[in-house]
Tab-separated table of C-alpha atoms in Angstrom:
chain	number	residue	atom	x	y	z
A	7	UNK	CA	39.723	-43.486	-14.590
A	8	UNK	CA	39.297	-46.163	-12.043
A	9	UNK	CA	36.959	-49.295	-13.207
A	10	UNK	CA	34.512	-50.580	-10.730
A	11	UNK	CA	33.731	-53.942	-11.048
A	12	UNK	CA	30.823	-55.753	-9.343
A	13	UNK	CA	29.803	-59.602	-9.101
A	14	UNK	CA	27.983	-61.366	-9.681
A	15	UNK	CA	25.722	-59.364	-12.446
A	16	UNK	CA	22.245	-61.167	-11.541
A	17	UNK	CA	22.095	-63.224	-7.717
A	18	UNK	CA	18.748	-65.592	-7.431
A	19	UNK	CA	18.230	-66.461	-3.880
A	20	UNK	CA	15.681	-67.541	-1.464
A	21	UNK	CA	13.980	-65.760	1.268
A	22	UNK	CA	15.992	-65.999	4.312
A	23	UNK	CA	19.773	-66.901	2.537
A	24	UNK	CA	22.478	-64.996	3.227
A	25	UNK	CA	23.787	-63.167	-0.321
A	26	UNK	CA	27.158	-61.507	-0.852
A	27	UNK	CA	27.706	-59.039	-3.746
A	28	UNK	CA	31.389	-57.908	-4.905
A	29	UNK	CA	32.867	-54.396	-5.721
A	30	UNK	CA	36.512	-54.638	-7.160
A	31	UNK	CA	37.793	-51.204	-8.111
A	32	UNK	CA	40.655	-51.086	-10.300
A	33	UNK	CA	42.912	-48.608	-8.019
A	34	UNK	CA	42.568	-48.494	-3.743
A	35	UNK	CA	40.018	-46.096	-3.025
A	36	UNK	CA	40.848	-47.052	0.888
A	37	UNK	CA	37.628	-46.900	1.991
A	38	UNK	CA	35.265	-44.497	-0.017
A	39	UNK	CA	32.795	-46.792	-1.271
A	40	UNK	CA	29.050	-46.614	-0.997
A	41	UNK	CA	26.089	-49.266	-1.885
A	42	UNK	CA	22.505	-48.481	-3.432
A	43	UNK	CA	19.634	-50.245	-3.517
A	44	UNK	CA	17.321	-49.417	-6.678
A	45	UNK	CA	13.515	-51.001	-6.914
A	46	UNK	CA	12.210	-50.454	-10.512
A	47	UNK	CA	11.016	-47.705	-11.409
A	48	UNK	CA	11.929	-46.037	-8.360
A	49	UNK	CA	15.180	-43.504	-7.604
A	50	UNK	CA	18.324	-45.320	-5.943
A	51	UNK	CA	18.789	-45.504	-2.432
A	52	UNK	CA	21.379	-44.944	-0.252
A	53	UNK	CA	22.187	-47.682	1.833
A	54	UNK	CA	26.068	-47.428	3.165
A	55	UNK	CA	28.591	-45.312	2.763
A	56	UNK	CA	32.391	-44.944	3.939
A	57	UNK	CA	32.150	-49.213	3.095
A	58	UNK	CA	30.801	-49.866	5.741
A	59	UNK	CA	28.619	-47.384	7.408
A	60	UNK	CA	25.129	-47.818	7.658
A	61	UNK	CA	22.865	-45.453	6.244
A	62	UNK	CA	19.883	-44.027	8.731
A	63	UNK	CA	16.812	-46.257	8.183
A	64	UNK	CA	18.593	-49.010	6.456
A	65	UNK	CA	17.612	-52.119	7.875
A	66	UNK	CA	20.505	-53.676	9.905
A	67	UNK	CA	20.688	-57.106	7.913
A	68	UNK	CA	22.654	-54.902	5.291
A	69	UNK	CA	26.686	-55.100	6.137
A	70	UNK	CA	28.908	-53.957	4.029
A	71	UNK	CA	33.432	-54.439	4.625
A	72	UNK	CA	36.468	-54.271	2.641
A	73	UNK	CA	38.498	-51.029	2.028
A	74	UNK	CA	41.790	-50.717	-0.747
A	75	UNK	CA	40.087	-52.616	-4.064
A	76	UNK	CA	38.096	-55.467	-2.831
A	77	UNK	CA	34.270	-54.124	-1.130
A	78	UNK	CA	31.493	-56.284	-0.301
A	79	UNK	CA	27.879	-55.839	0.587
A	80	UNK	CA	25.846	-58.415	2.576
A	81	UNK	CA	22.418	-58.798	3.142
A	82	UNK	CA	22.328	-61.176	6.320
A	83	UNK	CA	18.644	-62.875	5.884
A	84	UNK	CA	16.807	-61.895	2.377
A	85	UNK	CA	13.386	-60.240	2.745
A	86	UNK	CA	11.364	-60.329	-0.122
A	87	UNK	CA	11.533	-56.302	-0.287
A	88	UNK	CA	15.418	-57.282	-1.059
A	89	UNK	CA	14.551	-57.687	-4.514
A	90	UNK	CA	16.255	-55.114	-6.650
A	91	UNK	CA	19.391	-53.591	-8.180
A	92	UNK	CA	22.029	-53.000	-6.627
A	93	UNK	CA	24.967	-50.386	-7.708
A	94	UNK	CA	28.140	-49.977	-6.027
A	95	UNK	CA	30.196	-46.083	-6.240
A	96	UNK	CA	33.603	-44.924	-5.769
A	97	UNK	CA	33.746	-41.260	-3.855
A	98	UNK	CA	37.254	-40.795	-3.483
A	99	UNK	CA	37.953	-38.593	-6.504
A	100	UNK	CA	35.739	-37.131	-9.290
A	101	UNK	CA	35.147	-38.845	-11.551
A	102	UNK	CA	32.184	-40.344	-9.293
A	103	UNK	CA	31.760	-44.063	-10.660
A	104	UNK	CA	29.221	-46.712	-9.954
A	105	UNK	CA	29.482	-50.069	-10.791
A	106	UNK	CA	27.650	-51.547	-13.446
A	107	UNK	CA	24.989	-53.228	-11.214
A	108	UNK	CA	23.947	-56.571	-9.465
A	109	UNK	CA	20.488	-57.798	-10.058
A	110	UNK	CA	19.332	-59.709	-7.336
A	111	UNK	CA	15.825	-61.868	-7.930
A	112	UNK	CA	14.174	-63.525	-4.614
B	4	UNK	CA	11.025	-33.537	4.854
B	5	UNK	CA	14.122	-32.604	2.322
B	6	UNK	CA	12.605	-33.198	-1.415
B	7	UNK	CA	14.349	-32.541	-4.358
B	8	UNK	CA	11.461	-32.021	-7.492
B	9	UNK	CA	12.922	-31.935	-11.283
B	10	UNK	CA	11.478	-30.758	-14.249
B	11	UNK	CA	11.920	-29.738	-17.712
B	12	UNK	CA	12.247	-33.245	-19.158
B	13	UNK	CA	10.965	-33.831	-23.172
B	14	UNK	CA	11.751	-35.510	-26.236
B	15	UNK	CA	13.926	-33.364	-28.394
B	16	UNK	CA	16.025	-33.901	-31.430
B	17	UNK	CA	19.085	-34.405	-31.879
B	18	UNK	CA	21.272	-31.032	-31.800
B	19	UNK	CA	19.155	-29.614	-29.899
B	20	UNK	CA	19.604	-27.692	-26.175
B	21	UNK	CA	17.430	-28.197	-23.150
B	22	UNK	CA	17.550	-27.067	-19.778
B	23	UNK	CA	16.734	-29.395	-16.545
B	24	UNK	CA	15.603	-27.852	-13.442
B	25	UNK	CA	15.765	-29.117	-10.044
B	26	UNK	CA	13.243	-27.653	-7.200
B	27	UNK	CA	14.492	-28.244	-3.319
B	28	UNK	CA	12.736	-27.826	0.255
B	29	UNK	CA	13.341	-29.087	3.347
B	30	UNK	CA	17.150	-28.108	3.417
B	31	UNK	CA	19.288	-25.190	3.456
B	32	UNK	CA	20.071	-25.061	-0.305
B	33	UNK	CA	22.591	-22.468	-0.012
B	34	UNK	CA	24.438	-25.362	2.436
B	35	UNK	CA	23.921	-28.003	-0.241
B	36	UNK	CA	26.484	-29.935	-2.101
B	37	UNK	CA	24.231	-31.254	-5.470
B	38	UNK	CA	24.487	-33.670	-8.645
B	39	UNK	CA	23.032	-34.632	-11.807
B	40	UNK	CA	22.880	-38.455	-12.111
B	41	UNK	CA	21.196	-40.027	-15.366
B	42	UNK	CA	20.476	-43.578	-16.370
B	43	UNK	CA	19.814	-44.886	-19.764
B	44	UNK	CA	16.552	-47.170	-20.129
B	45	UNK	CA	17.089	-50.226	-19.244
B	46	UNK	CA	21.108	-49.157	-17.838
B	47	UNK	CA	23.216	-48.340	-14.663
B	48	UNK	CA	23.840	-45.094	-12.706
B	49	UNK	CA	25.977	-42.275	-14.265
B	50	UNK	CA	27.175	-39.559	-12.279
B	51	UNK	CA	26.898	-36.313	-15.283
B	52	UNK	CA	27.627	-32.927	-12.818
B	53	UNK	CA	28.776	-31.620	-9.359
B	54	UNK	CA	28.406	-28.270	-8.125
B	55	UNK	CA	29.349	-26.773	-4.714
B	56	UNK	CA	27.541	-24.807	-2.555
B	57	UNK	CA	28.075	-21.379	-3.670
B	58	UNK	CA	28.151	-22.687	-7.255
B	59	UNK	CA	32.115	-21.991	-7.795
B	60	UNK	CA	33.048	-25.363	-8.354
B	61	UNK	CA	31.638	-27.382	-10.936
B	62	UNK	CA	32.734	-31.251	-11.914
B	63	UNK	CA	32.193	-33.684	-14.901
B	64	UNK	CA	32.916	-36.914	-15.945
B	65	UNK	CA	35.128	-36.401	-19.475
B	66	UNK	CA	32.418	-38.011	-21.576
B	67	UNK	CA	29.993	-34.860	-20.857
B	68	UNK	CA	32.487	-32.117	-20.246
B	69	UNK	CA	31.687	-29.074	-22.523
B	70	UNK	CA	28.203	-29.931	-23.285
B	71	UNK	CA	26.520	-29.933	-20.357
B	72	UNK	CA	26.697	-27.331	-17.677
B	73	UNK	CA	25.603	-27.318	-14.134
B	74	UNK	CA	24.589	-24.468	-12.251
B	75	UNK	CA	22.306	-23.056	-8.993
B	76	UNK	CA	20.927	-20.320	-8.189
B	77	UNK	CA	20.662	-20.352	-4.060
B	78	UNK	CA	17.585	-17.456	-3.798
B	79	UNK	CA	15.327	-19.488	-5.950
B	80	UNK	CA	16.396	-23.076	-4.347
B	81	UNK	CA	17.215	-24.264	-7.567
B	82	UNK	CA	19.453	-26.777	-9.474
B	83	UNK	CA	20.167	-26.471	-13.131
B	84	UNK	CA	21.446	-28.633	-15.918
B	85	UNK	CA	21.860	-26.909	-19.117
B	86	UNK	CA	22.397	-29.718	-22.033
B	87	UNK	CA	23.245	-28.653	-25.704
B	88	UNK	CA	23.932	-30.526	-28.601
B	89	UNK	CA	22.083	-33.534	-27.307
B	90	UNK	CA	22.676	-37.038	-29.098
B	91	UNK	CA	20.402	-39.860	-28.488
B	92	UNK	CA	23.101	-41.181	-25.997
B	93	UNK	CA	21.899	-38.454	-23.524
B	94	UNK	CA	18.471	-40.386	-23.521
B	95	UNK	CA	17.800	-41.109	-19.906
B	96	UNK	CA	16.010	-40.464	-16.612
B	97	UNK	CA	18.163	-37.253	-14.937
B	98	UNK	CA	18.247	-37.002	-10.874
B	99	UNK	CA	19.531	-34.541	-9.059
B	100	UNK	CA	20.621	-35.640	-5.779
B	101	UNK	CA	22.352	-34.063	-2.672
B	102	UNK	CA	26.167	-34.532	-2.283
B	103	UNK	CA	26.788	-36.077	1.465
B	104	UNK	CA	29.111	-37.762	3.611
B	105	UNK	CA	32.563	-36.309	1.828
B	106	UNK	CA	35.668	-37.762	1.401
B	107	UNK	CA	37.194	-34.091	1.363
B	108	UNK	CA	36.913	-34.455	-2.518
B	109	UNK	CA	33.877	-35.881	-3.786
B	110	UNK	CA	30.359	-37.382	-2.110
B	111	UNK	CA	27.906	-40.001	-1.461
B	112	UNK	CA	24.536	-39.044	-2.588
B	113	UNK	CA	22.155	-39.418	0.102
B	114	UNK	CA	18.541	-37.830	-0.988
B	115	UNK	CA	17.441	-38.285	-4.311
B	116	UNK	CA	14.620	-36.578	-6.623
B	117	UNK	CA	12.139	-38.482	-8.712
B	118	UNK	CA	13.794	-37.798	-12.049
B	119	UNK	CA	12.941	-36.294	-15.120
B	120	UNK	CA	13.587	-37.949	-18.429
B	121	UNK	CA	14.568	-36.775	-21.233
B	122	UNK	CA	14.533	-38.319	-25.000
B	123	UNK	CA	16.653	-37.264	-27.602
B	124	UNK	CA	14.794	-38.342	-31.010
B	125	UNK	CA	14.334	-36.966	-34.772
């Protein structure tokens, strides 16, 4: 199965920074790659699909780019409502994988 | 508004079976593409079961193939997840969630239920 491999595993920023997280996947996946957002305690959320698409509702200081094995997801100007988990997933074949997570603290 | 409501979440022991449900409004079920994802305490996402929308196709990762078993049934609006011989590895919060956005093969999933957990325990 392809491995999905995100980075960094925990991000500490500041209100207002710019923050980048990585996806690697282990095989191209051209571009079927979604992002969620997860608060604790709460279900995930979809924020963008197809690498780069943005999700209704989602809040357009989310970006997401790449497409083959290298994705990333950017969050333009942290809010403090940023704060949360953060799981990449590969949709190109079954298996469906996600990533193992970025943690990112404000 | 499209809601997806499971039940049917306990502690068990180990060996045992135990059957999720999955309650949906708001959409046309019978149109619906749905998943079982579960998460571990304290872990990341795992997708567990796909099933298409006349229930004909169902998909699993390898590490849960042949003990669980997904299936709907489209005049009730209702998801299942049939588990048996549960281990305390299959300890986690279970979501159903509605397949969207497909690559021809395999989805996104775009609306999400509140989960129901489930621990496996002696």
């Amino acid at each position: 199965d392809i491995q999905m491999t995100q980075s960094p595993s925990t991000l500490s920023a500041s209100v207002g920074d710019r923050v980048t997280i990585t996806c690697r996947a282990s095989q191209s996946i051209s571009t079927w790659l979604a992002w969620y957002q997860q608060k604790s305690g709460k279900a995930p959320k979809l924020l963008i699909y197809k690498a780069s698409t943005l999700q209704s509702g989602v809040p357009s200081r989310f970006s997401g780019s790449g497409s083959g094995t290298e994705f990333t997801l950017t969050i333009s100007s942290l809010q403090p409502d940023d704060s949360a988990i953060y799981y990449c997933q590969k949709y190109d074949l079954y298996p469906v994988i996600f990533g193992l997570g970025t943690r990112l603290e404000i | 508004q499209v809601q997806l409501v499971e039940s049917g979440g306990s502690v068990v022991q180990p060996g045992r079976s135990l059957r999720l449900s999955c309650a949906a409004s708001g959409l046309t079920f019978s149109n619906t593409i749905l998943h079982w994802v579960r998460q571990a305490p304290g872990k990341g996402l795992e997708w567990v079961a796909g099933i298409s929308t006349d229930g004909k196709n169902e998909h699993y990762p390898d590490s849960v193939k042949g003990r669980l078993t997904i299936s709907r049934d489209n005049a009730k609006n209702t998801l299942y997840l049939q588990m048996s011989g549960l281990t305390p590895d299959d300890t986690a919060m279970y979501y159903c969630a509605r397949g969207s956005y497909s690559s021809g093969r395999c989805d996104v999933f775009d609306i999400w239920g509140q989960g129901t957990m489930v621990t496996v325990s002696s």
